[in-house]
Short mmCIF file of C-alpha atoms in Angstrom, two decimals:
data_model
loop_
_atom_site.label_atom_id
_atom_site.label_comp_id
_atom_site.label_asym_id
_atom_site.label_seq_id
_atom_site.Cartn_x
_atom_site.Cartn_y
_atom_site.Cartn_z
CA MET A 1 1.71 -3.63 -27.76
CA ILE A 2 2.31 0.15 -27.62
CA PRO A 3 -1.29 1.05 -28.59
CA GLU A 4 -2.55 -1.20 -25.76
CA ARG A 5 -0.22 0.52 -23.29
CA LEU A 6 -1.41 3.94 -24.45
CA ALA A 7 -5.02 2.83 -24.02
CA ALA A 8 -4.28 1.61 -20.48
CA LEU A 9 -2.54 4.88 -19.64
CA ARG A 10 -5.49 6.89 -20.94
CA GLN A 11 -7.86 4.87 -18.78
CA GLU A 12 -5.81 5.78 -15.72
CA MET A 13 -5.68 9.41 -16.84
CA GLU A 14 -9.47 9.48 -17.15
CA LYS A 15 -9.90 8.04 -13.65
CA ARG A 16 -7.80 10.89 -12.26
CA ASP A 17 -9.25 13.59 -14.51
CA ILE A 18 -5.84 14.19 -16.13
CA ALA A 19 -6.16 15.76 -19.57
CA VAL A 20 -2.50 15.43 -20.60
CA TYR A 21 0.35 13.36 -19.20
CA ILE A 22 4.07 14.02 -19.77
CA VAL A 23 6.71 11.27 -19.71
CA PRO A 24 10.31 12.57 -19.93
CA THR A 25 13.56 10.63 -20.19
CA ALA A 26 14.84 11.11 -16.66
CA ASP A 27 15.47 9.59 -13.28
CA PHE A 28 14.90 11.37 -9.95
CA HIS A 29 18.29 13.13 -10.13
CA GLU A 30 18.34 14.82 -13.55
CA SER A 31 20.97 12.31 -14.68
CA GLU A 32 21.97 12.27 -18.34
CA TYR A 33 21.68 8.48 -18.45
CA VAL A 34 19.12 6.44 -16.53
CA GLY A 35 18.75 2.92 -15.17
CA GLU A 36 16.22 0.35 -16.38
CA TYR A 37 13.66 1.26 -13.70
CA PHE A 38 13.41 4.79 -15.07
CA LYS A 39 12.86 4.01 -18.74
CA ALA A 40 9.13 4.83 -18.64
CA ARG A 41 9.26 6.79 -21.87
CA ARG A 42 10.67 3.77 -23.69
CA PHE A 43 7.97 1.57 -22.16
CA ILE A 44 5.08 3.80 -23.25
CA THR A 45 6.37 4.70 -26.75
CA GLY A 46 8.74 1.92 -27.85
CA PHE A 47 11.38 4.53 -28.72
CA THR A 48 14.75 3.45 -27.30
CA GLY A 49 16.85 6.59 -27.86
CA SER A 50 18.56 8.19 -24.88
CA ALA A 51 16.71 11.53 -25.18
CA GLY A 52 13.08 12.44 -25.77
CA THR A 53 9.83 13.42 -24.10
CA ALA A 54 6.40 11.85 -24.66
CA VAL A 55 3.18 13.84 -24.31
CA ILE A 56 -0.08 11.89 -24.18
CA THR A 57 -3.54 13.45 -24.43
CA ARG A 58 -6.87 11.63 -24.34
CA THR A 59 -6.84 11.36 -28.16
CA LYS A 60 -3.28 12.08 -29.35
CA ALA A 61 0.29 11.23 -28.47
CA GLY A 62 3.55 12.85 -29.48
CA LEU A 63 7.26 12.31 -28.99
CA TRP A 64 9.78 15.15 -29.06
CA THR A 65 13.41 14.24 -29.72
CA ASP A 66 16.49 15.82 -31.29
CA GLY A 67 18.27 15.37 -34.62
CA ARG A 68 20.36 12.41 -33.47
CA TYR A 69 17.25 10.26 -33.41
CA PHE A 70 14.92 11.42 -36.21
CA ILE A 71 15.44 8.31 -38.37
CA GLN A 72 15.39 5.87 -35.45
CA ALA A 73 12.31 7.46 -33.89
CA GLU A 74 10.41 7.45 -37.19
CA GLU A 75 11.06 3.73 -37.57
CA GLN A 76 10.25 2.79 -33.96
CA LEU A 77 7.08 4.90 -33.78
CA ALA A 78 5.62 3.50 -37.01
CA GLY A 79 2.21 1.95 -36.33
CA THR A 80 2.02 3.14 -32.72
CA GLY A 81 -0.21 6.16 -33.32
CA ILE A 82 2.47 8.40 -31.82
CA THR A 83 3.46 11.49 -33.82
CA LEU A 84 7.14 12.39 -34.07
CA PHE A 85 7.97 16.04 -33.36
CA ARG A 86 11.45 16.84 -34.67
CA SER A 87 12.73 19.32 -32.09
CA GLY A 88 14.40 22.42 -33.51
CA GLN A 89 13.11 21.95 -37.05
CA PRO A 90 11.21 24.75 -38.85
CA GLY A 91 7.50 24.75 -38.08
CA VAL A 92 7.78 22.23 -35.23
CA VAL A 93 6.23 23.54 -32.01
CA ASP A 94 7.86 22.90 -28.65
CA ILE A 95 6.07 21.05 -25.86
CA GLY A 96 4.96 24.21 -24.08
CA THR A 97 3.37 25.66 -27.21
CA PHE A 98 1.73 22.32 -28.01
CA LEU A 99 0.14 22.22 -24.55
CA GLU A 100 -0.92 25.84 -24.82
CA GLU A 101 -2.66 25.09 -28.11
CA LYS A 102 -4.22 21.74 -27.19
CA MET A 103 -5.20 21.98 -23.52
CA GLU A 104 -8.58 23.39 -22.56
CA ASP A 105 -8.84 26.04 -19.87
CA GLY A 106 -8.90 24.74 -16.31
CA THR A 107 -7.80 21.18 -17.13
CA VAL A 108 -5.11 19.08 -15.43
CA LEU A 109 -1.55 18.38 -16.59
CA GLY A 110 -0.07 15.26 -15.03
CA PHE A 111 3.50 14.01 -14.63
CA ASP A 112 5.71 12.24 -12.13
CA GLY A 113 7.24 15.26 -10.41
CA ARG A 114 10.30 13.24 -9.42
CA THR A 115 11.30 12.96 -13.10
CA VAL A 116 10.54 16.53 -14.22
CA SER A 117 13.07 19.26 -13.55
CA THR A 118 12.11 22.32 -11.56
CA GLY A 119 13.08 24.46 -14.54
CA MET A 120 10.78 22.61 -16.94
CA ALA A 121 7.86 22.69 -14.49
CA LYS A 122 8.27 26.42 -13.87
CA SER A 123 8.48 27.09 -17.60
CA LEU A 124 5.28 25.14 -18.30
CA LYS A 125 3.49 26.81 -15.39
CA GLU A 126 4.31 30.24 -16.80
CA LYS A 127 3.38 29.21 -20.35
CA LEU A 128 0.00 27.86 -19.22
CA ARG A 129 -0.78 30.47 -16.59
CA GLU A 130 -3.54 32.20 -18.56
CA LYS A 131 -5.25 28.88 -19.24
CA LYS A 132 -5.43 28.19 -15.49
CA ILE A 133 -3.95 24.72 -15.92
CA THR A 134 -3.55 22.68 -12.72
CA PHE A 135 -0.55 20.41 -12.16
CA ALA A 136 -0.88 16.84 -10.87
CA PRO A 137 2.78 15.97 -10.18
CA ASP A 138 2.25 13.31 -7.53
CA ARG A 139 1.41 10.17 -9.51
CA ASP A 140 3.63 7.85 -11.55
CA VAL A 141 0.76 6.79 -13.79
CA VAL A 142 2.99 4.91 -16.22
CA GLY A 143 4.36 2.93 -13.28
CA GLU A 144 0.84 1.91 -12.31
CA ILE A 145 0.30 0.14 -15.65
CA TRP A 146 3.87 -1.20 -16.01
CA ALA A 147 3.73 -4.88 -15.11
CA ASN A 148 7.07 -6.51 -14.29
CA ARG A 149 8.82 -3.17 -14.09
CA PRO A 150 12.56 -3.60 -13.34
CA ALA A 151 13.45 -2.95 -9.71
CA LEU A 152 15.44 0.06 -8.58
CA SER A 153 19.13 -0.74 -8.72
CA CYS A 154 20.67 -1.70 -5.38
CA ASP A 155 24.31 -2.45 -6.19
CA PRO A 156 26.91 -2.33 -3.41
CA ILE A 157 28.51 1.04 -2.70
CA TRP A 158 32.20 1.15 -1.93
CA GLU A 159 34.54 3.78 -0.52
CA LEU A 160 37.24 5.46 -2.57
CA GLY A 161 40.42 5.75 -0.54
CA VAL A 162 42.11 9.09 0.12
CA GLU A 163 45.07 7.77 -1.86
CA TYR A 164 42.82 8.15 -4.92
CA ALA A 165 40.56 11.04 -3.88
CA GLY A 166 43.37 13.18 -2.47
CA GLU A 167 41.08 14.69 0.18
CA SER A 168 39.13 13.14 3.02
CA ARG A 169 35.36 13.15 3.29
CA LYS A 170 35.65 15.13 6.52
CA ASP A 171 37.61 17.93 4.83
CA LYS A 172 35.23 18.07 1.88
CA VAL A 173 32.24 18.35 4.20
CA ALA A 174 33.98 21.15 6.10
CA GLY A 175 34.48 23.04 2.83
CA VAL A 176 30.83 22.63 1.89
CA ARG A 177 29.65 23.81 5.31
CA LYS A 178 31.81 26.93 4.93
CA ALA A 179 30.13 27.60 1.56
CA MET A 180 26.74 27.22 3.28
CA VAL A 181 27.73 29.82 5.87
CA ASP A 182 28.88 32.18 3.13
CA CYS A 183 25.47 32.08 1.45
CA LYS A 184 23.54 32.04 4.76
CA ALA A 185 22.01 28.58 4.29
CA ASP A 186 21.03 26.39 7.25
CA TYR A 187 20.35 23.33 5.09
CA PHE A 188 21.75 22.10 1.77
CA LEU A 189 19.86 19.66 -0.46
CA ILE A 190 22.10 17.63 -2.78
CA PRO A 191 20.27 15.49 -5.38
CA SER A 192 23.13 15.27 -7.91
CA LEU A 193 24.61 11.77 -7.92
CA ASP A 194 28.11 12.75 -9.09
CA GLU A 195 28.31 15.45 -6.40
CA ILE A 196 27.36 12.94 -3.70
CA ALA A 197 29.97 10.50 -5.00
CA TRP A 198 32.61 13.26 -4.83
CA LEU A 199 31.56 14.57 -1.40
CA PHE A 200 31.48 11.19 0.34
CA ASN A 201 34.35 9.58 -1.61
CA ILE A 202 32.10 6.71 -2.63
CA ARG A 203 31.36 4.94 -5.90
CA GLY A 204 28.46 2.79 -7.12
CA ASN A 205 27.02 0.94 -10.09
CA ASP A 206 23.39 2.08 -10.22
CA ILE A 207 23.71 3.66 -13.68
CA ALA A 208 25.56 1.91 -16.50
CA TYR A 209 28.98 3.45 -17.26
CA ASN A 210 28.55 5.98 -14.43
CA PRO A 211 30.16 5.18 -11.03
CA VAL A 212 27.33 6.61 -8.93
CA ALA A 213 24.71 5.40 -6.44
CA LEU A 214 21.03 6.39 -6.26
CA SER A 215 20.76 8.64 -3.23
CA TYR A 216 20.12 12.12 -1.86
CA VAL A 217 21.99 14.11 0.78
CA LEU A 218 20.53 16.70 3.14
CA ILE A 219 23.10 18.63 5.13
CA ALA A 220 21.40 19.86 8.31
CA PRO A 221 22.85 22.08 11.06
CA ASP A 222 23.68 19.17 13.39
CA GLU A 223 23.98 16.15 11.09
CA ILE A 224 24.18 14.93 7.50
CA ARG A 225 21.42 12.70 6.20
CA TRP A 226 22.19 10.26 3.41
CA TYR A 227 19.02 8.91 1.80
CA VAL A 228 20.04 5.64 0.18
CA ASN A 229 19.10 1.98 0.03
CA GLU A 230 20.43 0.67 3.34
CA MET A 231 21.31 -2.69 1.76
CA SER A 232 23.89 -0.92 -0.42
CA VAL A 233 26.05 0.41 2.43
CA PRO A 234 26.38 -2.22 5.20
CA ASP A 235 30.15 -1.78 5.52
CA LEU A 236 30.13 2.02 5.70
CA LYS A 237 27.67 2.74 8.51
CA GLU A 238 30.17 2.80 11.36
CA SER A 239 32.67 5.13 9.71
CA LEU A 240 29.87 7.38 8.47
CA SER A 241 28.12 7.67 11.84
CA ALA A 242 31.43 8.67 13.45
CA GLU A 243 31.33 11.71 11.16
CA LYS A 244 27.66 12.40 11.95
CA ILE A 245 26.50 11.07 8.58
CA PHE A 246 23.43 8.91 9.09
CA ILE A 247 21.55 6.58 6.74
CA TYR A 248 17.86 7.12 5.93
CA ARG A 249 15.51 5.38 3.53
CA TYR A 250 15.93 6.58 -0.07
CA GLU A 251 12.31 7.70 -0.51
CA GLN A 252 12.12 9.41 2.91
CA ILE A 253 13.73 12.58 1.52
CA TYR A 254 10.35 13.75 0.20
CA THR A 255 8.85 13.56 3.68
CA ASP A 256 11.80 15.10 5.47
CA VAL A 257 12.17 18.22 3.32
CA LYS A 258 8.58 19.09 4.27
CA LYS A 259 9.74 19.34 7.89
CA ILE A 260 12.34 22.04 7.34
CA PRO A 261 11.48 24.81 9.84
CA ALA A 262 9.81 27.91 8.45
CA ASP A 263 12.47 30.16 9.99
CA LYS A 264 15.35 28.31 8.30
CA SER A 265 16.93 28.60 4.86
CA ILE A 266 17.84 25.84 2.42
CA LEU A 267 20.38 25.96 -0.38
CA ILE A 268 19.12 24.35 -3.59
CA ASP A 269 20.39 24.22 -7.16
CA GLU A 270 17.21 24.33 -9.24
CA SER A 271 18.97 22.92 -12.31
CA MET A 272 19.62 19.67 -10.41
CA THR A 273 16.47 19.45 -8.31
CA ASN A 274 13.33 17.67 -9.48
CA TYR A 275 10.00 19.42 -9.15
CA ALA A 276 8.60 17.06 -6.51
CA LEU A 277 11.48 17.87 -4.17
CA TYR A 278 11.29 21.59 -4.87
CA ASP A 279 7.55 21.62 -4.33
CA ALA A 280 7.86 19.70 -1.05
CA ILE A 281 9.97 22.39 0.61
CA PRO A 282 7.70 24.49 2.85
CA LYS A 283 6.67 27.77 1.23
CA GLU A 284 7.68 29.62 4.42
CA ALA A 285 11.28 28.34 4.35
CA HIS A 286 13.69 30.62 2.53
CA LYS A 287 15.12 29.03 -0.62
CA VAL A 288 18.70 30.06 -1.38
CA LYS A 289 18.72 29.47 -5.14
CA LYS A 290 22.31 29.16 -6.29
CA ASN A 291 24.51 26.86 -8.29
CA SER A 292 25.75 24.05 -6.08
CA PRO A 293 29.10 25.04 -4.48
CA ILE A 294 30.22 21.45 -5.00
CA GLU A 295 30.21 21.98 -8.76
CA LEU A 296 33.26 24.24 -8.62
CA MET A 297 34.93 22.35 -5.76
CA LYS A 298 34.69 19.13 -7.77
CA ALA A 299 36.02 20.82 -10.90
CA VAL A 300 39.23 22.06 -9.23
CA LYS A 301 41.44 18.97 -9.11
CA ASN A 302 43.93 18.36 -6.32
CA ALA A 303 47.46 17.02 -6.93
CA THR A 304 46.43 13.39 -6.33
CA GLU A 305 43.50 13.63 -8.74
CA MET A 306 45.68 15.22 -11.42
CA GLU A 307 48.29 12.49 -11.11
CA HIS A 308 45.67 9.75 -11.46
CA GLU A 309 44.13 11.60 -14.40
CA ARG A 310 47.51 11.54 -16.15
CA LEU A 311 47.82 7.82 -15.41
CA ALA A 312 44.31 7.19 -16.79
CA HIS A 313 45.26 9.01 -20.01
CA LYS A 314 48.37 6.84 -20.35
CA LYS A 315 46.31 3.66 -19.92
CA ASP A 316 43.72 4.94 -22.39
CA GLY A 317 46.42 5.81 -24.92
CA ILE A 318 47.96 2.35 -24.64
CA ALA A 319 44.56 0.71 -25.15
CA LEU A 320 43.85 2.89 -28.20
CA THR A 321 47.28 2.20 -29.68
CA LYS A 322 46.83 -1.56 -29.27
CA LEU A 323 43.39 -1.34 -30.91
#
């Protein structure tokens, strides 16, 4: 089955003049774990580990993964025609070096820019600069050959009460806006799912074992835009709109960031922003490249959070003792 999928992928690559296609293990938010919709690397290689990157050329295919999965990957890749590259082992080249060695000058490197981090894309661009490689980050080619692909998760989103969060959404937003003023940012793009959950005091079920919801947030000067599946938040619209937080279609974020005025600045954390989003921001707009201020805000626990953390540890200890 895997060889047939690789053949179908290569046909699509040839149609689009793509010499090499990269398939990472990632969703659109740089999450550590991903939902079923995003498991394109598993679909195209058969490897089910939680970490790894596939690289497919017109004639070869490779999978890079770490030491946790060497035995598993060797077994699952047997007979597929995919070569296992044991990351970090002596004599094993990294993906950038492999591309530098294998790609011909002036050819095209393809990937779904929504699943590739800005850092990785910039690193590859620098590595391949002398070869004049062109990026094609706007096509999910694996998705085009994936029949019966699982749908994007659309589980209900619920609100976490202040009695658990210890701080209201309104106060958290005020703190974030102050941080934006401090770094002279007119807009703030938030793609990190755990940061959105913290900021809005909401929880979801879109990723197994992670209480988050697939969404983006764009804080603008006069409103906050929450890009999320509207079916997930029917009970929250009224309370959100009262705080000037408005619902937009999940995928509309890529269109809207293109409209940021050239004379405005936008705060982005490159480590959490996928390349498609980064690339969509107008070149004229000033990018304030800093770690997300929410990262530290979220890390400093208030009294309510600390008390519930102690309670959680007690419950966990009881469960472990009973086991």
